[in-house]
mmCIF file of C-alpha atoms and ligand atoms in Angstrom:
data_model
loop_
_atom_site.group_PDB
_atom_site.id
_atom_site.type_symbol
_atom_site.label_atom_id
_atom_site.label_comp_id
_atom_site.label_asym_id
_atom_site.label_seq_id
_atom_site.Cartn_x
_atom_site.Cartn_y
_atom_site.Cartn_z
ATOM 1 C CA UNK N 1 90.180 108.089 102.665
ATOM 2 C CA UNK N 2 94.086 107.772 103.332
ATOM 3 C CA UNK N 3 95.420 106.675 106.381
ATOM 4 C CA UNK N 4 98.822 107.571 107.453
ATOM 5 C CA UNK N 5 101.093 104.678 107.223
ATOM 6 C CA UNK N 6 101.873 105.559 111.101
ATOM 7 C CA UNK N 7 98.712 106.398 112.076
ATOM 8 C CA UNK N 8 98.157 105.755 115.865
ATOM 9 C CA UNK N 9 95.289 103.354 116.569
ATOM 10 C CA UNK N 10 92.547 106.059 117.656
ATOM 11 C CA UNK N 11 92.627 107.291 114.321
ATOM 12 C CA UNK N 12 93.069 103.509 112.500
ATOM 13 C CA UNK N 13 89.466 102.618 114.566
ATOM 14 C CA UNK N 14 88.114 106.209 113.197
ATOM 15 C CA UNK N 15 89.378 104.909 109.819
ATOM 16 C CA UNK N 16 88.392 101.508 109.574
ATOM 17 C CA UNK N 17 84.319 102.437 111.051
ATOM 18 C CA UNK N 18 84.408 104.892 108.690
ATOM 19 C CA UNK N 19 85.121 102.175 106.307
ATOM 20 C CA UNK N 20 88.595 102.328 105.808
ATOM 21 C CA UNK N 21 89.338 99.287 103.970
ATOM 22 C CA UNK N 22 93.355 99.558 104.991
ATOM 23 C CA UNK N 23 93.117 100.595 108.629
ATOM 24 C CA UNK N 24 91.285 97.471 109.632
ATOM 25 C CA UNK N 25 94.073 94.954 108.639
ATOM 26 C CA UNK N 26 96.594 97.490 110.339
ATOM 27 C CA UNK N 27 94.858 97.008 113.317
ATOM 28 C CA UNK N 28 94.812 93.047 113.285
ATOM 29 C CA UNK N 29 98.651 93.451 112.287
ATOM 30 C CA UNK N 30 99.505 95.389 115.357
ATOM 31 C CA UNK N 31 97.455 92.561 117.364
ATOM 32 C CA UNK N 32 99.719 89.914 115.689
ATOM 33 C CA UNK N 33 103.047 91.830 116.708
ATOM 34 C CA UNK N 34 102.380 92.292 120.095
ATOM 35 C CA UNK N 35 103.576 94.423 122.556
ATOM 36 C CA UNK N 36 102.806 97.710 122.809
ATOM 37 C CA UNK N 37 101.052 97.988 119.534
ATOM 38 C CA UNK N 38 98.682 95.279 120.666
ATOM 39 C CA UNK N 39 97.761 97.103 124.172
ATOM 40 C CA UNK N 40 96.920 100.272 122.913
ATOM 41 C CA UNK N 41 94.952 98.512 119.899
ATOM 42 C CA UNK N 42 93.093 96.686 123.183
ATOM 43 C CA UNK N 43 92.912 99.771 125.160
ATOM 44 C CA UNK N 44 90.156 100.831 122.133
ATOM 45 C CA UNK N 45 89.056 97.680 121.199
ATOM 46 C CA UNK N 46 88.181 96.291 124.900
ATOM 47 C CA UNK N 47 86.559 99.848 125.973
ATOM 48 C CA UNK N 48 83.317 99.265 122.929
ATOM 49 C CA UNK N 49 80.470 97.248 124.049
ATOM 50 C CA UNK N 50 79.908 95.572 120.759
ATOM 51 C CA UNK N 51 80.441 91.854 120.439
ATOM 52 C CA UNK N 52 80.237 90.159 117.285
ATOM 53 C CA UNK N 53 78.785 86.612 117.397
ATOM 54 C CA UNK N 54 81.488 84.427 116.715
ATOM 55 C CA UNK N 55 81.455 81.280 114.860
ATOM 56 C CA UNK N 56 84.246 78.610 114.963
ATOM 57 C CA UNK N 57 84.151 76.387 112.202
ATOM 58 C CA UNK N 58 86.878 73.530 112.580
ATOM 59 C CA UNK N 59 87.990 69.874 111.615
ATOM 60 C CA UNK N 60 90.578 67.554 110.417
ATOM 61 C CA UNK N 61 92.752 69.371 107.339
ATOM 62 C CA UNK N 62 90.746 68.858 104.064
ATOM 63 C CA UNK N 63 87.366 68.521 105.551
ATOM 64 C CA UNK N 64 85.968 71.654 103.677
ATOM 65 C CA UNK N 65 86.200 74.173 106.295
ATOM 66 C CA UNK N 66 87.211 76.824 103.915
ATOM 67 C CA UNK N 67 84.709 75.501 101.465
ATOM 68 C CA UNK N 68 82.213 75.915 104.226
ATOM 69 C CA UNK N 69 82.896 78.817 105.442
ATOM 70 C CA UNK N 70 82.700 80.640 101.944
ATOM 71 C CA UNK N 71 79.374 79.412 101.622
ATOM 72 C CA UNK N 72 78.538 80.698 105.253
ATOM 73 C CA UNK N 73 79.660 84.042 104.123
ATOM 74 C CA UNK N 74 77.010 84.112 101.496
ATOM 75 C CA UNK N 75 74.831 83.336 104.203
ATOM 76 C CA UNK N 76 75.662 85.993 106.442
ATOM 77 C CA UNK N 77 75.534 88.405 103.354
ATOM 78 C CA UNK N 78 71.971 87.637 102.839
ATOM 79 C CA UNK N 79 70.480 86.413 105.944
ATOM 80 C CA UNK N 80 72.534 87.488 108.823
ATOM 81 C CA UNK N 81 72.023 87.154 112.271
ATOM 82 C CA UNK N 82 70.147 90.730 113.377
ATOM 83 C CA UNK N 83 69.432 91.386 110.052
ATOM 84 C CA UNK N 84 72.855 92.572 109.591
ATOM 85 C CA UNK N 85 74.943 91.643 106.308
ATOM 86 C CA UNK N 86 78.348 92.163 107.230
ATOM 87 C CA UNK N 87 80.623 89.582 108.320
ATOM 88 C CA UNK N 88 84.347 89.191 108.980
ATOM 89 C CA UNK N 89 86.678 85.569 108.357
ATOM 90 C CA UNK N 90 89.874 84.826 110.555
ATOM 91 C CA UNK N 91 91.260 81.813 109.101
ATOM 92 C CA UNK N 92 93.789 80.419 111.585
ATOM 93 C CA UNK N 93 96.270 78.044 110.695
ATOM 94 C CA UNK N 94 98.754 77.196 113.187
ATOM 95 C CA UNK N 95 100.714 74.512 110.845
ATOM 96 C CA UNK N 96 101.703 77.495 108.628
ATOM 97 C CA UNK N 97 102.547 80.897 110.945
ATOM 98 C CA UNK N 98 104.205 82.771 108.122
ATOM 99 C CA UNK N 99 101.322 82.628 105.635
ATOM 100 C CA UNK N 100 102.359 79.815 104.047
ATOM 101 C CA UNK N 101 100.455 77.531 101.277
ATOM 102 C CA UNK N 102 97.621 76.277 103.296
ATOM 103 C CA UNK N 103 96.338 79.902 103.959
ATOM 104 C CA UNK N 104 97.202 81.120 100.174
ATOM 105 C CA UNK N 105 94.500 78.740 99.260
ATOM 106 C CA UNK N 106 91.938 79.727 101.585
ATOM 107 C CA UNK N 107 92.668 82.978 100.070
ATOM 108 C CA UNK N 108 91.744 81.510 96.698
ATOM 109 C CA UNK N 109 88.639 79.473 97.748
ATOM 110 C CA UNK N 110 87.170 82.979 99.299
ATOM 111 C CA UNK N 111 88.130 84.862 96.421
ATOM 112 C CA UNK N 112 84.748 85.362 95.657
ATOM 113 C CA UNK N 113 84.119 87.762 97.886
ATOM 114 C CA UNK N 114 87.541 89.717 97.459
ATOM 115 C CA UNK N 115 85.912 92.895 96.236
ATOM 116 C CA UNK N 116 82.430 92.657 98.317
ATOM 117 C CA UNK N 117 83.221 95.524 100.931
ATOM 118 C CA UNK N 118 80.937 93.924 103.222
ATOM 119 C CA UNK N 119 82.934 90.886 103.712
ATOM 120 C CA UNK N 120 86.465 91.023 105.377
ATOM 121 C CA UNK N 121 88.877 88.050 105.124
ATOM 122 C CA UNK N 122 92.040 87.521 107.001
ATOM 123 C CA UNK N 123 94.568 84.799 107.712
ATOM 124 C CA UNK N 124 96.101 85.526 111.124
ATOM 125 C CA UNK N 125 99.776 84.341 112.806
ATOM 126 C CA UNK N 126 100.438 84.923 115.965
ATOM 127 C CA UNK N 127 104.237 86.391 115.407
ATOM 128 C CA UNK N 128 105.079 87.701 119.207
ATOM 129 C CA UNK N 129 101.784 87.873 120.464
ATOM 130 C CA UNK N 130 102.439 87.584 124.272
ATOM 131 C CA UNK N 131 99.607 84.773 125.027
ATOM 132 C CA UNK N 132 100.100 83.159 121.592
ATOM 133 C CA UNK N 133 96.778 82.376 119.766
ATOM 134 C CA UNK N 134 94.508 82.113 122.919
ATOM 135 C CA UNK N 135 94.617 85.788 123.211
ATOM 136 C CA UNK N 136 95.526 87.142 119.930
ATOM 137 C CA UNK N 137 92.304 85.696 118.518
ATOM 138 C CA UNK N 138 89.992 86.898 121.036
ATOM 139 C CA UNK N 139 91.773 90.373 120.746
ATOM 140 C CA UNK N 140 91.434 90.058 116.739
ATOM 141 C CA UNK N 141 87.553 89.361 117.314
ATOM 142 C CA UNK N 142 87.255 92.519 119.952
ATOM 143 C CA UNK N 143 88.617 94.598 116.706
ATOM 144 C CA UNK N 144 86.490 93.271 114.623
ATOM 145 C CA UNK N 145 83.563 93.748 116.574
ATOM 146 C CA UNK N 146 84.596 96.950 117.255
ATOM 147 C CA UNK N 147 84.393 98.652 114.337
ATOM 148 C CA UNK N 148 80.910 97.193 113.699
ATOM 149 C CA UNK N 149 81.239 93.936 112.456
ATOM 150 C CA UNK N 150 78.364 91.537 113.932
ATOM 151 C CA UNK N 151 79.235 88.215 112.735
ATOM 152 C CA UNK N 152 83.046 86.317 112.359
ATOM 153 C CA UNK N 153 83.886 83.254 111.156
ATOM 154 C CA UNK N 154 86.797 82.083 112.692
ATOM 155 C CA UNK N 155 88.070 78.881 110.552
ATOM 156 C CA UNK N 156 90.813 76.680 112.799
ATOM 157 C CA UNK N 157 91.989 73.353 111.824
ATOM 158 C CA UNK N 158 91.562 70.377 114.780
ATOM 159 C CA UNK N 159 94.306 69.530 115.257
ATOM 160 C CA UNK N 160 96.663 70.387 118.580
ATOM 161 C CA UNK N 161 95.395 71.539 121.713
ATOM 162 C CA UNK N 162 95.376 75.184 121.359
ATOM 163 C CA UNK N 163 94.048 74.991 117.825
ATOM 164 C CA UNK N 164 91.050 72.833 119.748
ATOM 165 C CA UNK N 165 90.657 75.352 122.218
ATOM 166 C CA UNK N 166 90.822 78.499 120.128
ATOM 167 C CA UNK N 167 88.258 77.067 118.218
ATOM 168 C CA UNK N 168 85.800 76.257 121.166
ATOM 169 C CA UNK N 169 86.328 79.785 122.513
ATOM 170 C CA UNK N 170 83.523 81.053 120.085
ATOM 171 C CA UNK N 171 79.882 81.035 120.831
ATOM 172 C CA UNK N 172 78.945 78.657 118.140
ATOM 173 C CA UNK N 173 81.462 75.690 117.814
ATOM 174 C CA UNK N 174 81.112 73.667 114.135
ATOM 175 C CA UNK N 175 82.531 70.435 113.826
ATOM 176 C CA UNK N 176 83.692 69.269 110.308
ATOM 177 C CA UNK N 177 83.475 65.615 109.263
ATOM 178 C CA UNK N 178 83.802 64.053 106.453
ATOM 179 C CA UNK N 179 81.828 60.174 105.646
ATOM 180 C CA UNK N 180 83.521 57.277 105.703
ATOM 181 C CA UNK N 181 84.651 54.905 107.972
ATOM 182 C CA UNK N 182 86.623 56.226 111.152
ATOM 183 C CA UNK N 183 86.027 59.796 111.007
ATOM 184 C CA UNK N 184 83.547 60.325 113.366
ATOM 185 C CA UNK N 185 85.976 58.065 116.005
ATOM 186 C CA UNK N 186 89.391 60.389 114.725
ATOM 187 C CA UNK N 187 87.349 63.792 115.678
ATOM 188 C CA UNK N 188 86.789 62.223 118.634
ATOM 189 C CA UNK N 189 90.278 61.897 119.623
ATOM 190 C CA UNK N 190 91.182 64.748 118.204
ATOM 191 C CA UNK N 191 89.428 66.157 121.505
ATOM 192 C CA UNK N 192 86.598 67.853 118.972
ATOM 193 C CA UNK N 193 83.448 66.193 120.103
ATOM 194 C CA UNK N 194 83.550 67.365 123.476
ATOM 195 C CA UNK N 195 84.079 70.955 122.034
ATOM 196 C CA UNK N 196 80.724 70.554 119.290
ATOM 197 C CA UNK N 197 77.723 73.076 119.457
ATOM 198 C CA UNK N 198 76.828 71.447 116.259
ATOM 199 C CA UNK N 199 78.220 68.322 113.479
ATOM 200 C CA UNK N 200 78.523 69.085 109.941
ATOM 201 C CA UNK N 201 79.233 65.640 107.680
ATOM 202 C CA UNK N 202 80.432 67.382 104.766
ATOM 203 C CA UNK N 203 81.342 65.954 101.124
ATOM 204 C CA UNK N 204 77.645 64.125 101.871
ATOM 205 C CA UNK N 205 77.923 63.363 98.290
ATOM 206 C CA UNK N 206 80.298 60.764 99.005
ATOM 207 C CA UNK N 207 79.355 57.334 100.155
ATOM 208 C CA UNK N 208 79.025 56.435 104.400
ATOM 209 C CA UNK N 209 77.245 59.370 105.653
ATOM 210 C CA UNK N 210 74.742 57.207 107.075
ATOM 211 C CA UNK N 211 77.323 55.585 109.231
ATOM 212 C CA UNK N 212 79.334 58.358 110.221
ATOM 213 C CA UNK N 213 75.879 59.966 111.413
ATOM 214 C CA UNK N 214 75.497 56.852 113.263
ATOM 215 C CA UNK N 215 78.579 57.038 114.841
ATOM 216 C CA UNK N 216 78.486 60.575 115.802
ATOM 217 C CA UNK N 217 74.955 59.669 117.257
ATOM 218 C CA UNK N 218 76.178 56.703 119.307
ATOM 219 C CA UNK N 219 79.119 59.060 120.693
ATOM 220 C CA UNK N 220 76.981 61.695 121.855
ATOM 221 C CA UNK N 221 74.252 59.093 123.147
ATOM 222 C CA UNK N 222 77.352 58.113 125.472
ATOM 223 C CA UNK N 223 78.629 61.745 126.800
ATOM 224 C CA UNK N 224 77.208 63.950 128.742
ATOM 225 C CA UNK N 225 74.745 66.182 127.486
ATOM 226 C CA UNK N 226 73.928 69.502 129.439
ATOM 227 C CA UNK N 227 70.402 71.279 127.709
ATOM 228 C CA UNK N 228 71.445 71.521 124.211
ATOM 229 C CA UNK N 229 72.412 67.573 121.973
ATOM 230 C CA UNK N 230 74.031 69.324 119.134
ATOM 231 C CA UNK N 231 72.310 68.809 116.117
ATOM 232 C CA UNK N 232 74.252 66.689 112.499
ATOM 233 C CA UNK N 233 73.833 68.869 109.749
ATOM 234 C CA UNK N 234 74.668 67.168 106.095
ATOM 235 C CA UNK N 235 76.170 69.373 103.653
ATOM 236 C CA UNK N 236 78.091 69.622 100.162
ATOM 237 C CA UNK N 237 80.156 72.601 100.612
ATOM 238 C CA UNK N 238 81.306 72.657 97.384
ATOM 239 C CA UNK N 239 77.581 72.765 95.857
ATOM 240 C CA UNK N 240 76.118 74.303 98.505
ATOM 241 C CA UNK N 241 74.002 71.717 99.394
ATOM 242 C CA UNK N 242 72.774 72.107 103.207
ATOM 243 C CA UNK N 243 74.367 74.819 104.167
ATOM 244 C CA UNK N 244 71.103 76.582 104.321
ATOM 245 C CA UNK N 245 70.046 74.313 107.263
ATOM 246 C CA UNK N 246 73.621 74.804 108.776
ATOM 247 C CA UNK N 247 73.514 78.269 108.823
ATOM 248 C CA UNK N 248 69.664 78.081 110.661
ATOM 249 C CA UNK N 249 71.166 75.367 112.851
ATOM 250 C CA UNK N 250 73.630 78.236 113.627
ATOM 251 C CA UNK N 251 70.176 80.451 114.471
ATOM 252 C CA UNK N 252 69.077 78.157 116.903
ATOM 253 C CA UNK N 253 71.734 77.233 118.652
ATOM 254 C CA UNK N 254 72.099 81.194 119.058
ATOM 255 C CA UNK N 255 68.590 81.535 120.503
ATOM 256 C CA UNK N 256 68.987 78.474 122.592
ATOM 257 C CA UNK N 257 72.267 80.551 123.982
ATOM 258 C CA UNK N 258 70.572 83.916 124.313
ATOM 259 C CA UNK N 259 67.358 82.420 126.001
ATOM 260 C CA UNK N 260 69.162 80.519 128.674
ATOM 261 C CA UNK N 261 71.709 83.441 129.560
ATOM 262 C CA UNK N 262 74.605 80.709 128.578
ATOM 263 C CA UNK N 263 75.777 83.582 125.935
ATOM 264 C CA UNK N 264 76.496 85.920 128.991
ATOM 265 C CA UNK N 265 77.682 83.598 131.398
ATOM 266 C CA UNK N 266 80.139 81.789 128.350
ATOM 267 C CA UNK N 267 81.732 85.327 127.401
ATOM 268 C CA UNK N 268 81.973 86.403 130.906
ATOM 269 C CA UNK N 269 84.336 82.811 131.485
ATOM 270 C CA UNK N 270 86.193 83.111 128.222
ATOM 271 C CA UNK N 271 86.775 86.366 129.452
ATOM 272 C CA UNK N 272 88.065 84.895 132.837
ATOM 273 C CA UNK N 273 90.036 82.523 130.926
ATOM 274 C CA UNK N 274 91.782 85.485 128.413
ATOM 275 C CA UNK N 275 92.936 87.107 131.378
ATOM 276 C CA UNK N 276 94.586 83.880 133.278
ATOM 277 C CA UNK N 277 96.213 83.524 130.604
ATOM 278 C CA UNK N 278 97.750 87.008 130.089
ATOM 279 C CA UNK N 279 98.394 86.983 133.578
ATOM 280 C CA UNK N 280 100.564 83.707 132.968
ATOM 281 C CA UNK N 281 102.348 84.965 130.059
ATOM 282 C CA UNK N 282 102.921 87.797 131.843
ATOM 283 C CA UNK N 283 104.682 86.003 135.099
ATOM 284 C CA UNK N 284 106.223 83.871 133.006
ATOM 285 C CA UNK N 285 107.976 86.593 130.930
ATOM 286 C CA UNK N 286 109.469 88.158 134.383
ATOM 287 C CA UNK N 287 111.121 84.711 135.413
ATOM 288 C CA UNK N 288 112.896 84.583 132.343
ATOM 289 C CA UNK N 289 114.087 88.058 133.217
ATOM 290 C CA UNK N 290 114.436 86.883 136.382
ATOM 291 C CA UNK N 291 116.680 84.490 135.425
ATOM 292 C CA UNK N 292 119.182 86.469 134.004
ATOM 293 C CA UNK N 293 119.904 88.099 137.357
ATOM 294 C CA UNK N 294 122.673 87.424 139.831
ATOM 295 C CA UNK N 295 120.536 87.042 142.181
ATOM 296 C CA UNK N 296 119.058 83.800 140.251
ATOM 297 C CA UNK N 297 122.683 82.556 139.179
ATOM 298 C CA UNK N 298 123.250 82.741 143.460
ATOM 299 C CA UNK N 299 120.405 80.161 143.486
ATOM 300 C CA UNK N 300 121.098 78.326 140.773
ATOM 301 C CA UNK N 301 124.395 77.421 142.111
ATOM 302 C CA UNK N 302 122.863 76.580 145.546
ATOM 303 C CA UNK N 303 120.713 74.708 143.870
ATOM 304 C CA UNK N 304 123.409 72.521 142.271
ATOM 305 C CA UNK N 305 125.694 72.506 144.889
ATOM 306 C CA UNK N 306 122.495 70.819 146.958
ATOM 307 C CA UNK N 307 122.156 73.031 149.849
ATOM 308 C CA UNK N 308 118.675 74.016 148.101
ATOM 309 C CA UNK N 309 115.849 71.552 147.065
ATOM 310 C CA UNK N 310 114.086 72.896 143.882
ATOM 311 C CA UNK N 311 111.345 73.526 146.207
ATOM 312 C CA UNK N 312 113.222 75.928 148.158
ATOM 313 C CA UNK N 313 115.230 77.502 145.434
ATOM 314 C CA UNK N 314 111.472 78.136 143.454
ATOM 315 C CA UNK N 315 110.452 80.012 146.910
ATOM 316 C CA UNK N 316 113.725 82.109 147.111
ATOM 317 C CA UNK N 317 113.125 83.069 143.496
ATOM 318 C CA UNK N 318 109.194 83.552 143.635
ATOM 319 C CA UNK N 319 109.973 85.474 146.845
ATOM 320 C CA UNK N 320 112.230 88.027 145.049
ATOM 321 C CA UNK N 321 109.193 89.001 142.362
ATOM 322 C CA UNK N 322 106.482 88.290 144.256
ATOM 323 C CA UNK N 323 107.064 89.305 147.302
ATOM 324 C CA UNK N 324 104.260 88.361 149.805
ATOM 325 C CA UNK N 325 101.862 90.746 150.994
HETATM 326 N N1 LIG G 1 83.187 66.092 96.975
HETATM 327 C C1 LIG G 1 83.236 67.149 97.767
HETATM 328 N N2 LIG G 1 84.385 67.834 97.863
HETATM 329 C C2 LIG G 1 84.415 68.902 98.688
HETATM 330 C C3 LIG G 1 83.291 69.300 99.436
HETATM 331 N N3 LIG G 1 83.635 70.386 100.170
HETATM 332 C C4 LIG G 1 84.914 70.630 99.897
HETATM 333 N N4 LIG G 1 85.411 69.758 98.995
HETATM 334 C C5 LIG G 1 86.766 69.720 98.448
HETATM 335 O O1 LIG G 1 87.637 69.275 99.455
HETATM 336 C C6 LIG G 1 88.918 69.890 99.320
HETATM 337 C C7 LIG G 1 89.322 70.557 100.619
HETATM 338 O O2 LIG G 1 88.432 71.620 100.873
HETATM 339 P P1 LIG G 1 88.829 72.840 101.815
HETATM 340 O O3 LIG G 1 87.629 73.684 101.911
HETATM 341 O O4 LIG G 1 90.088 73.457 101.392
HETATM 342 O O5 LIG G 1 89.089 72.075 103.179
HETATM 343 P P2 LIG G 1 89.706 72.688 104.523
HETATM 344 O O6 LIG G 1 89.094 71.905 105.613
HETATM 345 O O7 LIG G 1 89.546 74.155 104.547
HETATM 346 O O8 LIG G 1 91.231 72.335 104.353
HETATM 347 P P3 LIG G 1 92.470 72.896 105.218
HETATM 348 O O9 LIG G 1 92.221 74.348 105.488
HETATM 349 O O10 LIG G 1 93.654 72.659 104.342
HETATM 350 O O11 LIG G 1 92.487 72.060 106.468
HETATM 351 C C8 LIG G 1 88.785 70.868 98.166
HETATM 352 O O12 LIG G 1 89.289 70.264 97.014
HETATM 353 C C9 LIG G 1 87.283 71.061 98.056
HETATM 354 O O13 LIG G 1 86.874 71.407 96.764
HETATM 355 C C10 LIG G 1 82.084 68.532 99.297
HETATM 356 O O14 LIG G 1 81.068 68.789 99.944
HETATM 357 N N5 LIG G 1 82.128 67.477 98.457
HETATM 358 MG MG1 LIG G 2 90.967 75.669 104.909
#
């Protein structure tokens, strides 16, 4: 099947369910761009019911995530979720927007799967994406799940806030550590312990495992727990080692979700969340238009002249674009 290089995004989701192996990155490219690309893309993507179980795999650069999550794709291949054996990677790296080296390698590590059409792997910037990352990714993943896919692996490094909190906006959070003295204590800075459905100490063939399963285990003696202690999962990515039990640990945690009506209820907020924070790019794109105007240079000047507080001038401003009911 050929796809029209301008094809309009009805007829790239036609393509890409139909298996179109080119229309499906053309969709996640016009959900990078933005704009008015990205809204009709959603105005498709948003209307299908489908919602592919999403899997957020992160940790401190080097961990293994990519190792991981090549493994996990294996797992998905041959003992997904429903039954299903397709399954979808975003790897996200915010350090490196413009596909730079970081995401050429996870490239390479996945290349086994390059020519399996029922794997599809994809490094994703956020370019002009009005919402930046918090909404392009959860936009990406309504795609995805549109055109049939049940299971993505969404692969984020830990590292700033928004990394952190795209990565917990998945139904199954993984958190990568590594043995050895400290690392355990660093994730928990990093903000990533609060955010864990479930540990993974990987490169268990190296020496302190013990410990940093200790530590983990004395860190989540001392938080708050709600129903579900997230389980520490050992693995060696690179063998393989494990990752059967991470992958059922992945299971459970799903069927603890499902029974309790936490899957709903989670969606439904990250839902909430998505659309605050639209709303908020949104606003904040019409004061900087609002800026430009005379209206705003009238109060700017008041404003420095000190006949207005900032308090005042913000009302005079707000009052102009959102006028009160
Ligand atoms: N010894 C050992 N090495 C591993 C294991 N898993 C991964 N590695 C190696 O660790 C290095 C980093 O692995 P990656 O999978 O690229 O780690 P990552 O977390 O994706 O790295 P970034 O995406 O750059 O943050 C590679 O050289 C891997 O081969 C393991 O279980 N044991
Ligand atoms: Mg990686």
């Amino acid at each position: 099947m050929v796809t029209r290089r301008n094809a309009d995004p009805t007829t790239l989701f036609d393509a890409a369910r139909a298996g179109d192996r080119v229309a499906l990155p053309r969709l996640l490219s016009l959900v990078e761009r933005g704009g008015e690309g990205a809204r009709a893309v959603a105005a498709i993507a948003y209307r299908s019911t489908d919602q592919a179980y999403t899997v957020g795999i992160t940790g401190a650069p080097g961990a293994g995530k990519s190792t991981l999550t090549d493994q996990l794709i294996v797992r998905a291949r041959t003992r997904g979720l429903d039954g299903s054996d397709r399954v979808a990677v975003l790897a996200i790296d915010p350090s490196s927007p413009f596909s730079g080296g970081a995401i050429l390698g996870d490239r390479v590590r996945m290349q086994n799967h390059a020519l399996d059409d029922k794997v599809f792997i994809r490094s994703m910037a956020t370019r002009g994406h009005l919402g930046g990352l918090a909404v392009a990714v959860p936009d990406a993943v309504r795609v995805l799940s549109a055109v049939g896919i049940p299971v993505v692996l969404l692969e984020t490094v830990g590292v700033g806030q928004q990394e952190v909190s795209v990565a917990a906006a998945t139904d199954t959070t993984v958190v990568v550590v590594n043995p050895g003295w400290g690392d355990a204590i660093q994730a928990n800075k990093a903000g990533l312990l609060e955010i864990a459905d479930l540990f993974v100490i990987n490169k268990a063939d190296r020496p302190g495992a013990r410990e940093t399963r200790r530590d983990l285990d004395q860190m989540l003696d001392l938080t708050q727990l709600g129903d579900w202690r997230p389980p520490i999962v050992e693995t060696v990515a690179s063998s393989g080692e494990g990752v059967d039990e991470l992958w059922t640990a992945i299971g459970d945690h799903r069927a603890h979700l499902a029974g309790t009506g936490a899957l709903e209820s989670s969606r439904r907020e990250r839902l909430a969340r998505e659309f605050h924070q639209i709303l908020v790019a949104r606003v904040e794109e019409r004061i900087d238009t609002l800026l430009g105007d005379d209206r705003a240079a009238a109060v700017v000047a008041d404003l420095a002249a000190g006949s207005l507080d900032p308090y005042e001038a913000a009302d005079r401003l707000l009052g102009a674009m959102l006028p009160e009911a």
